[in-house]
Amino acid sequence: MGLLSNLRPGHASSTAVGDTHAGITPPTPDPATVEDIIPNGEKRDVDNSPIPSLTWRTVIMGILVSMGGLIFGYDTGQISGFLEMKDFLQRFGELDPSTGAYSFSSVRSGLIVGLLSIGTLIGALTAAPIANLVGRRLSISFWCIVFSVGLIVQIASSTEWQQIMAGRLIAGLGVGALSILVPLFQSESAPAHVRGAIVCCYQLFITLGILIANIINYGTEGIRSTAAWRIPMGIGFLWGLVLGFGILLFPETPKYAFRKGRADEARSTMAKLHGVSEHHVKISRELREMKQKLDEEEAAGNRPWWEIFTGPRMRYRTLLGMTLQALQQLTGANFFFYYGTTIFEATGISNSYITQIILGTVNVACTFPGLYFIERFGRRKCLTVGGAWMCMCFIVFASVGHFALDRQSPTNTPQAGAAMIVFACLFIAAFASTWGPMVWAVTGELFPSQYRATCMALTTGTNWIFNFYIAFATPFITSAIDFRYGYVFAACCGAGAVVVWFFLLESKGRTLEEVDTMYILHVTPWKSSKWEPPADEDLADSEKHMLAKSAPGINPRQSKDAGETLAVEK
C-alpha cells in the first residue's frame, strides 16, 4: 500500500499533529448517526469523531512531493551563479580581443538560461496525457529520470556551449512536467482545510532550492577548474533521486484512484490523510460528491479536448488560470533569480554572490508566512495585497536604479545601491508570501476533475512561456532601458491585483467539487468568501449543464441520495 499504510494507524488520536493548528480550522463534524453508503448497499452508522487539523501523513506527503519544487528552484538558482564563474566563462563565453576578457553575449546568455523554459513548456504540455494514462505517481518518477538525463548532458560538456544549452532543454522537460504533477498530486490528495498550505509547499521548496544553489555557488565559485560548476550540477541528481524513488512509496491520489474504479483504495488513502477511520462522515461525504460527479461525466459520454474552453464556465476558468500564471512570471521575480548576480554587480556590490544569498534567505523565510496567510486570510486578500505591495517595490527599485544610481561607476552612489537591495528584498518578501506559492494553489483548484490535468498543463505552459520571455529578453531589454525595465514589472503587479479582485473566487476551506459549483453558478468574486453550498449537498456541476445545453431532451435526475447511480431520463 505504500508509505501511507506503513505509518501509524489512521485515527485522529494517532496521526494528528495538533487538533488546533494556527490559521487552520478543521471541518466541523456532522450530527451523529449519519448513514454511510458501503459497496454492498447496506447502511451503517459512521464515525463522527473530530477531524484533526493536520496529520503526519499529510505533512510527509507535502514535503516529499514538494521535492519537485526543489528541483526547479535549484536549477533556477545555480544558472545565475554560473554566468559569473571564471571557468564557466572561459569555456562557454566569448573572448573580447580588445580586453582579453571573456563574457556572454545577450544572445548566448539568453539561450543558455532560456532554453530550460522551452523544455519546461514542452514537458508541461506532455505531462497531462501521460499522467491521465499511467497515474500521477508513476509519471512523477518517470520525469525525474528525464531531468537526470539532462544533467548528464550538461556535466559531460567541456567547451561547447550548445551542449549546455541542449542539456538544459532536456532537463527542462522534467522540470516542466513536475511543475504540473506536483501541485496536481498535492491538490488531489490533501484535505480541503489544509490544501492551500500543502500546495504552497511546492513554492516553498522552489525558494529553498534557489537558496541552496546560491550557497553552493558561493562555496565553489573560487575553484579554478570545472569543479566550480560541475559540483553544483552533480548535486542536482540528489533531488531527482529522492523524489523519483520516494514517490513510489506513496499510493495514488484518491481522486485518480476513484476515477479508475478503485474506490476502496481512494477511501483508505483519504482516511489516512485526514487522520480518521474509513467510515468517517467526512470521507463518506467527499466520496459521494466524487461519485456524483463521475456518474454524470459518464452519462455525458466522451467529450473532445476543446471542452476545456467550451465546457460550462471553462473558458472563464481556463483563461483566468493562464492569466494568473502569466502574471506570476511578469511580477518580475525571476528577473532577480536568473540575473541577480549580474544585476547587483552593476550596483557596485563587491561580492554579488552574497547578495544572492541574502535574497534567497528572504525568499525562503517569507514563504513560511505564506503557508499561514493562505488558510488564515484566504487567496483573494493575499494576492490582491501582495500585487499592490510588489508594484510599489518595483516603482522604487526602477526609479532609484535609473535616476539615482551612477550606472557607469556604481561605487560613486553606494546609498542608491543599498536602497535597491532593500527594495529588492521587500519585493521578494511580498512575492514569496503571496504570488509565489498561492498561484500554484489556486490554479490547482480552478478546474473540475475531468479537465484538471489538461487545464493545468495549459496554464503551467503559459507560465513557462513567460518564464522564457523573462530569461531570454532580459539582457536585451536591460541593455536598452536599464533599470526602467522595473516599471514594466510594476504595471504587471498592479494588473495582477486587479485581475484577482474582479475574477478569482475564494476557495479557502472548500472541496474541489464545491469550487467547481461556485464557478458554474456564477458566484460574484468579491462575495465568494460568504457563499454557502446547497444544504442538500446536491452540488451543481459541469455535466448537468453540458447535458442540458447540448441535448435538451436529456435531463440528469438530481438524486436525493448521493450514493445512488445517476439516472438519465428522456
Coordinates of C-alpha atoms in Angstrom, one line a residue:
M1 CA 0.0 0.0 0.0
G2 CA 3.0 2.3 0.2
L3 CA 4.4 4.7 2.7
L4 CA 1.0 5.9 4.0
S5 CA 0.0 2.3 5.0
N6 CA 3.3 1.8 6.8
L7 CA 2.8 4.7 9.1
R8 CA 0.8 4.6 12.3
P9 CA -2.9 3.7 12.2
G10 CA -5.1 6.3 10.6
H11 CA -7.1 7.7 13.5
A12 CA -7.2 11.2 14.8
S13 CA -5.6 10.3 18.1
S14 CA -2.5 8.7 16.5
T15 CA -1.9 10.9 13.4
A16 CA -2.8 14.4 14.5
V17 CA 0.0 16.9 14.6
G18 CA -2.4 19.1 16.6
D19 CA -6.1 19.4 16.9
T20 CA -5.8 23.2 16.6
H21 CA -3.2 24.5 14.2
A22 CA -2.6 28.2 13.8
G23 CA -4.7 29.6 11.0
I24 CA -6.2 26.1 10.0
T25 CA -9.7 25.3 11.0
P26 CA -10.6 21.6 10.6
P27 CA -14.2 20.9 9.4
T28 CA -16.9 20.6 11.9
P29 CA -18.3 17.1 12.2
D30 CA -21.8 16.4 11.0
P31 CA -24.5 15.5 13.5
A32 CA -24.3 11.9 14.8
T33 CA -25.9 8.9 13.3
V34 CA -25.2 9.9 9.7
E35 CA -25.6 6.9 7.4
D36 CA -22.8 5.7 5.2
I37 CA -23.3 4.0 1.8
I38 CA -21.0 1.0 1.5
P39 CA -20.3 -1.2 -1.5
N40 CA -22.9 -3.9 -0.8
G41 CA -25.7 -1.4 -0.4
E42 CA -26.1 -1.8 3.4
K43 CA -26.2 1.2 5.6
R44 CA -24.4 1.7 8.9
D45 CA -23.7 4.4 11.4
V46 CA -20.5 6.2 10.6
D47 CA -17.7 7.6 12.6
N48 CA -18.4 11.2 13.6
S49 CA -15.3 12.0 15.7
P50 CA -13.4 15.3 15.5
I51 CA -11.1 15.7 12.5
P52 CA -7.5 16.7 13.3
S53 CA -6.3 19.8 11.7
L54 CA -3.1 18.1 10.3
T55 CA -1.7 14.6 10.2
W56 CA 1.8 13.3 9.9
R57 CA 0.9 11.5 6.7
T58 CA -0.2 14.8 5.1
V59 CA 3.0 16.5 6.2
I60 CA 5.2 13.8 4.8
M61 CA 3.3 13.8 1.6
G62 CA 3.5 17.5 1.3
I63 CA 7.3 17.5 2.0
L64 CA 8.3 14.6 -0.2
V65 CA 6.2 15.6 -3.3
S66 CA 7.4 19.2 -3.0
M67 CA 10.9 18.0 -3.9
G68 CA 9.8 18.7 -7.4
G69 CA 9.9 22.3 -6.4
L70 CA 13.4 21.9 -5.1
I71 CA 14.5 20.6 -8.5
F72 CA 13.0 23.6 -10.2
G73 CA 14.4 26.2 -7.7
Y74 CA 17.9 24.6 -7.6
D75 CA 18.2 24.7 -11.4
T76 CA 17.0 28.3 -11.4
G77 CA 19.4 29.4 -8.7
Q78 CA 22.5 27.8 -10.0
I79 CA 22.5 29.2 -13.5
S80 CA 22.6 32.7 -12.2
G81 CA 25.9 32.0 -10.5
F82 CA 27.4 30.0 -13.4
L83 CA 27.2 33.1 -15.7
E84 CA 29.8 34.8 -13.5
M85 CA 32.2 31.9 -12.8
K86 CA 35.6 32.3 -14.4
D87 CA 36.0 28.7 -15.6
F88 CA 32.4 28.7 -17.0
L89 CA 33.1 32.0 -18.8
Q90 CA 36.3 30.8 -20.3
R91 CA 34.8 27.5 -21.6
F92 CA 31.4 28.7 -22.8
G93 CA 31.7 32.5 -23.1
E94 CA 33.1 34.7 -25.9
L95 CA 36.6 36.3 -25.9
D96 CA 36.8 40.1 -26.4
P97 CA 40.1 40.6 -28.3
S98 CA 40.4 44.2 -27.2
T99 CA 40.3 43.4 -23.5
G100 CA 41.3 39.8 -23.3
A101 CA 38.2 39.1 -21.1
Y102 CA 35.5 36.5 -21.5
S103 CA 31.8 37.4 -21.4
F104 CA 28.4 36.2 -22.6
S105 CA 26.6 38.0 -25.4
S106 CA 23.0 38.7 -24.8
V107 CA 22.0 36.0 -27.3
R108 CA 24.2 33.3 -25.8
S109 CA 23.3 34.1 -22.1
G110 CA 19.6 34.3 -23.1
L111 CA 19.7 30.9 -24.8
I112 CA 21.6 29.2 -22.1
V113 CA 19.2 30.5 -19.4
G114 CA 16.1 30.4 -21.5
L115 CA 16.3 27.0 -23.2
L116 CA 15.3 25.4 -19.9
S117 CA 12.0 27.3 -20.2
I118 CA 11.4 25.9 -23.7
G119 CA 11.9 22.4 -22.3
T120 CA 9.6 23.1 -19.4
L121 CA 6.9 24.3 -21.8
I122 CA 7.1 21.0 -23.8
G123 CA 7.3 19.0 -20.6
A124 CA 4.3 20.7 -19.2
L125 CA 2.1 20.1 -22.2
T126 CA 3.2 16.5 -22.5
A127 CA 2.8 15.6 -18.8
A128 CA -1.1 15.7 -18.7
P129 CA -1.9 12.8 -21.1
I130 CA 0.8 10.6 -19.6
A131 CA -0.5 11.4 -16.1
N132 CA -4.0 10.6 -17.1
L133 CA -2.9 7.3 -18.6
V134 CA -0.5 5.8 -16.1
G135 CA -1.3 7.8 -13.0
R136 CA 0.3 10.7 -11.1
R137 CA 2.9 8.9 -9.1
L138 CA 4.5 6.8 -11.9
S139 CA 4.6 10.0 -14.1
I140 CA 6.5 11.9 -11.4
S141 CA 9.1 9.1 -11.2
F142 CA 9.5 9.0 -15.0
W143 CA 10.0 12.7 -15.3
C144 CA 12.7 12.6 -12.6
I145 CA 14.6 10.3 -14.8
V146 CA 14.3 12.7 -17.8
F147 CA 15.6 15.5 -15.6
S148 CA 18.6 13.4 -14.6
V149 CA 19.4 12.7 -18.3
G150 CA 19.6 16.5 -18.9
L151 CA 22.0 16.9 -16.0
I152 CA 24.3 14.2 -17.5
V153 CA 24.4 16.0 -20.9
Q154 CA 25.4 19.3 -19.2
I155 CA 28.0 17.8 -16.9
A156 CA 29.6 16.0 -19.9
S157 CA 30.1 19.2 -21.8
S158 CA 33.6 20.7 -22.0
T159 CA 33.8 23.7 -24.3
E160 CA 30.6 23.6 -26.4
W161 CA 28.0 26.0 -25.1
Q162 CA 25.4 24.4 -27.4
Q163 CA 25.7 21.2 -25.3
I164 CA 25.0 23.1 -22.1
M165 CA 22.0 24.6 -23.9
A166 CA 20.8 21.2 -25.1
G167 CA 21.2 19.7 -21.6
R168 CA 19.1 22.5 -20.1
L169 CA 16.5 21.8 -22.7
I170 CA 16.3 18.1 -21.7
A171 CA 16.3 18.9 -18.0
G172 CA 13.6 21.4 -18.7
L173 CA 11.3 18.6 -19.9
G174 CA 11.4 17.1 -16.5
V175 CA 11.1 20.3 -14.6
G176 CA 8.1 21.4 -16.6
A177 CA 6.3 18.1 -16.2
L178 CA 6.9 18.2 -12.4
S179 CA 5.6 21.7 -12.2
I180 CA 2.2 20.3 -13.2
L181 CA 2.3 16.9 -11.5
V182 CA 3.5 18.1 -8.0
P183 CA 0.6 20.7 -7.5
L184 CA -1.8 18.2 -9.1
F185 CA -0.8 15.4 -6.8
Q186 CA -1.0 17.6 -3.7
S187 CA -4.3 19.2 -4.6
E188 CA -5.9 15.8 -5.3
S189 CA -4.6 14.3 -2.1
A190 CA -4.6 16.9 0.7
P191 CA -7.6 17.5 2.9
A192 CA -9.6 20.6 1.9
H193 CA -8.9 22.6 5.0
V194 CA -5.1 22.4 4.5
R195 CA -4.9 22.0 0.7
G196 CA -3.8 25.6 0.1
A197 CA -0.9 25.3 2.6
I198 CA 0.2 21.9 1.2
V199 CA 0.2 23.1 -2.4
C200 CA 2.1 26.2 -1.3
C201 CA 4.9 23.9 -0.1
Y202 CA 5.8 23.5 -3.7
Q203 CA 6.8 27.1 -3.9
L204 CA 8.5 26.9 -0.5
F205 CA 10.7 24.2 -1.9
I206 CA 11.4 26.3 -5.0
T207 CA 12.7 29.0 -2.8
L208 CA 14.7 26.5 -0.7
G209 CA 16.2 25.2 -3.9
I210 CA 17.2 28.7 -5.1
L211 CA 18.9 29.4 -1.7
I212 CA 20.8 26.0 -1.6
A213 CA 22.1 26.7 -5.1
N214 CA 23.2 30.2 -4.1
I215 CA 25.1 28.9 -1.1
I216 CA 26.8 26.1 -3.1
N217 CA 27.7 28.6 -5.9
Y218 CA 29.3 30.8 -3.3
G219 CA 31.3 27.9 -2.0
T220 CA 32.6 26.8 -5.4
E221 CA 32.9 30.0 -7.4
G222 CA 36.5 30.4 -6.3
I223 CA 37.6 27.0 -7.7
R224 CA 39.6 27.4 -10.9
S225 CA 38.5 24.3 -12.6
T226 CA 35.4 22.6 -14.0
A227 CA 34.5 21.6 -10.4
A228 CA 33.3 25.1 -9.8
W229 CA 30.2 24.4 -11.9
R230 CA 30.1 20.6 -12.2
I231 CA 29.8 20.1 -8.4
P232 CA 26.6 22.2 -8.2
M233 CA 25.2 20.4 -11.2
G234 CA 26.0 17.0 -9.8
I235 CA 24.3 17.7 -6.5
G236 CA 21.1 18.2 -8.6
F237 CA 21.0 14.4 -9.0
L238 CA 20.2 14.0 -5.3
W239 CA 16.9 15.8 -5.5
G240 CA 15.7 13.8 -8.5
L241 CA 16.7 10.6 -6.8
V242 CA 14.8 11.4 -3.6
L243 CA 11.6 12.3 -5.4
G244 CA 11.8 9.7 -8.1
F245 CA 12.1 6.8 -5.7
G246 CA 10.2 8.4 -2.8
I247 CA 7.0 8.9 -4.7
L248 CA 6.8 5.1 -5.4
L249 CA 6.3 4.6 -1.6
F250 CA 3.0 6.5 -1.8
P251 CA -0.4 5.3 -3.0
E252 CA -2.1 7.0 -6.0
T253 CA -4.1 10.2 -5.4
P254 CA -7.6 9.4 -4.1
K255 CA -9.4 11.3 -6.9
Y256 CA -7.4 9.5 -9.6
A257 CA -7.9 6.1 -8.0
F258 CA -11.6 6.7 -7.7
R259 CA -11.9 7.7 -11.3
K260 CA -10.2 4.4 -12.3
G261 CA -12.7 2.3 -10.3
R262 CA -10.5 1.8 -7.2
A263 CA -13.0 3.2 -4.7
D264 CA -11.7 1.2 -1.7
E265 CA -8.1 2.4 -2.3
A266 CA -9.4 6.0 -2.6
R267 CA -11.4 5.7 0.7
S268 CA -8.4 4.2 2.5
T269 CA -6.0 6.9 1.3
M270 CA -8.4 9.7 2.2
A271 CA -8.9 8.3 5.7
K272 CA -5.2 8.1 6.4
L273 CA -4.6 11.6 5.1
H274 CA -7.5 13.0 7.2
G275 CA -6.4 11.0 10.3
V276 CA -9.9 9.4 10.7
S277 CA -11.4 5.9 10.2
E278 CA -12.5 4.8 6.7
H279 CA -16.2 5.3 7.6
H280 CA -16.0 8.8 8.9
V281 CA -18.8 11.1 7.8
K282 CA -16.3 13.5 6.1
I283 CA -14.8 10.7 4.0
S284 CA -18.3 9.4 3.0
R285 CA -19.4 12.9 2.0
E286 CA -16.5 13.5 -0.2
L287 CA -16.8 10.1 -1.8
R288 CA -20.5 10.8 -2.5
E289 CA -19.5 14.1 -4.2
M290 CA -16.9 12.4 -6.3
K291 CA -19.3 9.6 -7.3
Q292 CA -22.0 12.0 -8.3
K293 CA -19.5 13.9 -10.5
L294 CA -18.1 10.8 -12.0
D295 CA -21.6 9.3 -12.8
E296 CA -22.7 12.4 -14.5
E297 CA -19.4 12.6 -16.5
E298 CA -20.1 9.0 -17.7
A299 CA -23.7 9.9 -18.5
A300 CA -22.5 12.8 -20.7
G301 CA -20.2 10.4 -22.7
N302 CA -16.8 11.1 -24.2
R303 CA -16.1 14.7 -24.8
P304 CA -13.4 16.4 -27.0
W305 CA -10.4 18.1 -25.5
W306 CA -11.6 21.5 -26.6
E307 CA -14.2 21.5 -23.9
I308 CA -11.6 23.0 -21.7
F309 CA -12.8 26.1 -23.5
T310 CA -16.4 25.3 -24.4
G311 CA -17.5 23.4 -21.2
P312 CA -19.6 25.1 -18.6
R313 CA -17.7 28.2 -17.4
M314 CA -14.5 26.5 -18.6
R315 CA -13.4 29.3 -21.0
Y316 CA -13.6 31.7 -18.0
R317 CA -11.6 29.4 -15.7
T318 CA -9.0 28.4 -18.3
L319 CA -8.3 31.9 -19.3
L320 CA -8.2 33.0 -15.7
G321 CA -5.7 30.3 -14.9
M322 CA -3.5 31.2 -17.9
T323 CA -3.6 34.9 -16.9
L324 CA -2.6 34.2 -13.3
Q325 CA 0.3 32.0 -14.3
A326 CA 1.5 34.6 -16.8
L327 CA 1.2 37.4 -14.3
Q328 CA 3.2 35.3 -11.7
Q329 CA 6.1 35.4 -14.1
L330 CA 5.5 39.1 -15.1
T331 CA 5.8 40.1 -11.4
G332 CA 9.5 40.1 -12.1
A333 CA 10.7 37.7 -9.5
N334 CA 12.8 35.7 -12.0
F335 CA 14.4 39.0 -13.1
F336 CA 16.3 38.7 -9.8
F337 CA 16.7 35.0 -9.6
Y338 CA 18.0 34.4 -13.1
Y339 CA 20.2 37.5 -13.4
G340 CA 20.6 38.7 -9.8
T341 CA 24.3 38.1 -9.6
T342 CA 24.8 40.3 -12.8
I343 CA 22.2 42.9 -11.6
F344 CA 23.8 43.5 -8.3
E345 CA 27.3 43.5 -9.7
A346 CA 26.1 46.5 -11.7
T347 CA 25.1 48.3 -8.5
G348 CA 28.7 48.2 -7.2
I349 CA 28.3 45.3 -4.7
S350 CA 31.8 43.7 -4.2
N351 CA 30.5 40.1 -3.9
S352 CA 27.2 39.7 -5.7
Y353 CA 27.0 36.1 -4.7
I354 CA 26.5 37.2 -1.1
T355 CA 23.6 39.5 -2.2
Q356 CA 22.0 36.5 -3.9
I357 CA 22.2 34.5 -0.7
I358 CA 20.6 37.4 1.1
L359 CA 17.7 37.5 -1.4
G360 CA 17.4 33.7 -1.3
T361 CA 17.2 33.7 2.5
V362 CA 14.5 36.4 2.4
N363 CA 12.7 34.3 -0.2
V364 CA 12.7 31.1 1.9
A365 CA 11.9 32.9 5.2
C366 CA 8.9 34.8 3.8
T367 CA 7.4 31.8 2.1
F368 CA 6.6 30.3 5.6
P369 CA 4.2 33.1 6.5
G370 CA 2.5 32.4 3.1
L371 CA 1.6 28.9 4.3
Y372 CA -0.3 30.6 7.2
F373 CA -1.7 33.5 5.3
I374 CA -3.4 31.4 2.6
E375 CA -5.5 29.5 5.2
R376 CA -6.0 32.4 7.6
F377 CA -6.9 35.2 5.2
G378 CA -7.7 33.3 2.0
R379 CA -6.4 33.5 -1.5
R380 CA -8.1 36.7 -2.7
K381 CA -7.0 39.1 0.0
C382 CA -3.4 37.8 0.0
L383 CA -3.0 38.0 -3.8
T384 CA -4.6 41.5 -4.0
V385 CA -2.4 43.0 -1.2
G386 CA 0.7 41.2 -2.5
G387 CA 0.2 42.6 -6.0
A388 CA -0.1 46.1 -4.7
W389 CA 3.0 45.7 -2.5
M390 CA 5.2 44.4 -5.3
C391 CA 4.0 47.2 -7.6
M392 CA 5.2 49.8 -5.0
C393 CA 8.6 48.0 -4.6
F394 CA 9.4 47.8 -8.3
I395 CA 8.5 51.5 -8.8
V396 CA 11.0 52.5 -6.1
F397 CA 13.6 50.0 -7.4
A398 CA 13.4 51.2 -11.0
S399 CA 13.3 54.9 -10.0
V400 CA 16.4 54.6 -7.9
G401 CA 18.3 52.5 -10.4
H402 CA 17.6 54.9 -13.3
F403 CA 17.7 58.3 -11.6
A404 CA 19.9 57.9 -8.6
L405 CA 22.4 55.2 -9.4
D406 CA 25.6 56.1 -11.2
R407 CA 25.5 53.2 -13.7
Q408 CA 28.9 54.0 -15.1
S409 CA 30.6 54.0 -11.7
P410 CA 28.2 52.4 -9.2
T411 CA 30.6 52.8 -6.3
N412 CA 30.1 56.6 -6.5
T413 CA 26.5 56.1 -5.3
P414 CA 26.6 53.4 -2.6
Q415 CA 23.4 54.7 -0.9
A416 CA 21.4 54.1 -4.2
G417 CA 22.8 50.6 -4.4
A418 CA 21.9 49.8 -0.9
A419 CA 18.3 51.2 -1.4
M420 CA 17.9 49.0 -4.4
I421 CA 18.9 45.9 -2.4
V422 CA 16.4 46.8 0.4
F423 CA 13.5 47.2 -2.0
A424 CA 14.5 44.1 -3.9
C425 CA 14.3 42.2 -0.5
L426 CA 10.9 43.9 0.2
F427 CA 9.7 42.7 -3.2
I428 CA 10.9 39.2 -2.6
A429 CA 9.2 39.2 0.8
A430 CA 5.9 40.1 -0.8
F431 CA 6.3 37.6 -3.7
A432 CA 7.3 34.7 -1.5
S433 CA 4.4 35.1 0.9
T434 CA 1.7 35.7 -1.8
W435 CA 2.0 35.3 -5.5
G436 CA 4.9 32.8 -5.4
P437 CA 3.1 30.0 -3.6
M438 CA -0.6 30.9 -4.0
V439 CA -0.9 31.0 -7.8
W440 CA 0.1 27.3 -7.8
A441 CA -2.6 26.6 -5.2
V442 CA -5.5 28.5 -7.0
T443 CA -4.7 27.0 -10.4
G444 CA -4.8 23.5 -8.8
E445 CA -8.3 24.4 -7.5
L446 CA -9.9 26.1 -10.5
F447 CA -10.9 23.1 -12.6
P448 CA -13.2 20.1 -12.4
S449 CA -11.7 16.6 -12.2
Q450 CA -12.1 15.5 -15.8
Y451 CA -10.3 18.7 -17.1
R452 CA -7.8 19.3 -14.3
A453 CA -4.7 17.7 -15.7
T454 CA -5.2 19.2 -19.2
C455 CA -6.0 22.6 -17.9
M456 CA -3.1 22.7 -15.5
A457 CA -0.8 21.7 -18.4
L458 CA -2.1 24.7 -20.4
T459 CA -1.9 27.1 -17.5
T460 CA 1.6 25.9 -16.4
G461 CA 2.7 26.0 -20.1
T462 CA 1.7 29.7 -20.1
N463 CA 3.9 30.2 -17.0
W464 CA 6.9 28.7 -18.8
I465 CA 6.3 30.7 -22.0
F466 CA 6.6 33.9 -20.0
N467 CA 9.4 32.4 -18.0
F468 CA 11.3 32.0 -21.2
Y469 CA 10.5 35.6 -22.2
I470 CA 12.0 36.9 -18.9
A471 CA 15.1 34.7 -19.3
F472 CA 15.8 35.4 -22.9
A473 CA 14.7 39.0 -23.3
T474 CA 16.1 40.5 -20.0
P475 CA 19.7 41.0 -21.3
F476 CA 18.4 42.9 -24.4
I477 CA 15.9 45.0 -22.5
T478 CA 18.1 46.0 -19.6
S479 CA 20.9 47.0 -22.1
A480 CA 18.4 49.2 -23.9
I481 CA 16.4 50.8 -21.0
D482 CA 18.4 49.8 -17.9
F483 CA 16.5 49.6 -14.6
R484 CA 13.4 51.3 -16.2
Y485 CA 12.5 47.7 -17.0
G486 CA 11.2 47.6 -13.5
Y487 CA 8.3 49.9 -14.4
V488 CA 7.0 47.1 -16.7
F489 CA 7.0 44.7 -13.9
A490 CA 5.4 47.2 -11.6
A491 CA 2.5 47.6 -14.1
C492 CA 2.1 43.8 -14.3
C493 CA 2.0 43.5 -10.5
G494 CA -0.8 46.2 -10.3
A495 CA -2.7 44.4 -13.1
G496 CA -2.4 41.1 -11.1
A497 CA -4.1 42.7 -8.1
V498 CA -7.0 43.9 -10.3
V499 CA -7.5 40.6 -12.0
V500 CA -7.7 38.7 -8.7
W501 CA -10.2 41.2 -7.2
F502 CA -12.6 41.1 -10.2
F503 CA -12.3 37.5 -11.4
L504 CA -11.0 35.0 -8.8
L505 CA -13.3 33.2 -6.4
E506 CA -12.3 32.5 -2.8
S507 CA -11.7 28.7 -2.4
K508 CA -10.4 28.7 1.2
G509 CA -11.6 25.6 3.0
R510 CA -13.8 24.3 0.2
T511 CA -13.7 20.9 -1.5
L512 CA -12.7 20.9 -5.2
E513 CA -16.3 19.9 -6.0
E514 CA -17.6 22.9 -4.2
V515 CA -15.2 25.2 -6.0
D516 CA -16.4 23.8 -9.3
T517 CA -20.0 24.5 -8.3
M518 CA -19.2 28.1 -7.4
Y519 CA -17.8 28.9 -10.8
I520 CA -20.8 27.2 -12.6
L521 CA -23.3 29.2 -10.5
H522 CA -21.5 32.5 -11.4
V523 CA -20.9 33.4 -7.8
T524 CA -19.7 37.1 -7.6
P525 CA -15.9 37.1 -6.9
W526 CA -15.9 39.7 -4.1
K527 CA -18.8 37.9 -2.4
S528 CA -17.5 34.4 -2.8
S529 CA -16.0 34.1 0.7
K530 CA -19.5 34.1 2.1
W531 CA -21.1 31.7 -0.3
E532 CA -22.6 28.6 1.2
P533 CA -23.1 25.3 -0.7
P534 CA -26.6 23.8 -1.1
A535 CA -27.9 22.3 2.1
D536 CA -28.7 19.0 0.5
E537 CA -25.2 18.6 -0.9
D538 CA -26.6 18.2 -4.4
L539 CA -23.9 20.2 -6.0
A540 CA -24.4 21.7 -9.4
D541 CA -21.7 20.6 -11.9
S542 CA -20.4 20.7 -15.4
E543 CA -22.0 17.6 -16.6
K544 CA -25.6 18.7 -15.8
H545 CA -25.1 22.0 -17.6
M546 CA -23.5 20.3 -20.6
L547 CA -26.3 17.8 -20.9
A548 CA -29.0 20.5 -20.7
K549 CA -27.1 22.6 -23.2
S550 CA -26.1 20.0 -25.8
A551 CA -29.1 17.6 -25.5
P552 CA -32.3 19.3 -24.5
G553 CA -34.2 16.0 -24.4
I554 CA -31.8 14.6 -21.8
N555 CA -32.1 15.6 -18.2
P556 CA -29.9 14.3 -15.4
R557 CA -32.1 13.4 -12.5
Q558 CA -30.8 15.0 -9.3
S559 CA -30.7 12.2 -6.9
K560 CA -31.5 13.0 -3.2
D561 CA -29.4 10.0 -2.3
A562 CA -25.9 11.0 -3.4
G563 CA -24.8 7.4 -3.3
E564 CA -27.4 6.4 -5.9
T565 CA -26.3 6.0 -9.5
L566 CA -27.3 8.8 -11.8
A567 CA -30.3 8.0 -14.0
V568 CA -30.8 9.6 -17.4
E569 CA -34.3 10.2 -18.5
K570 CA -35.7 11.3 -21.8

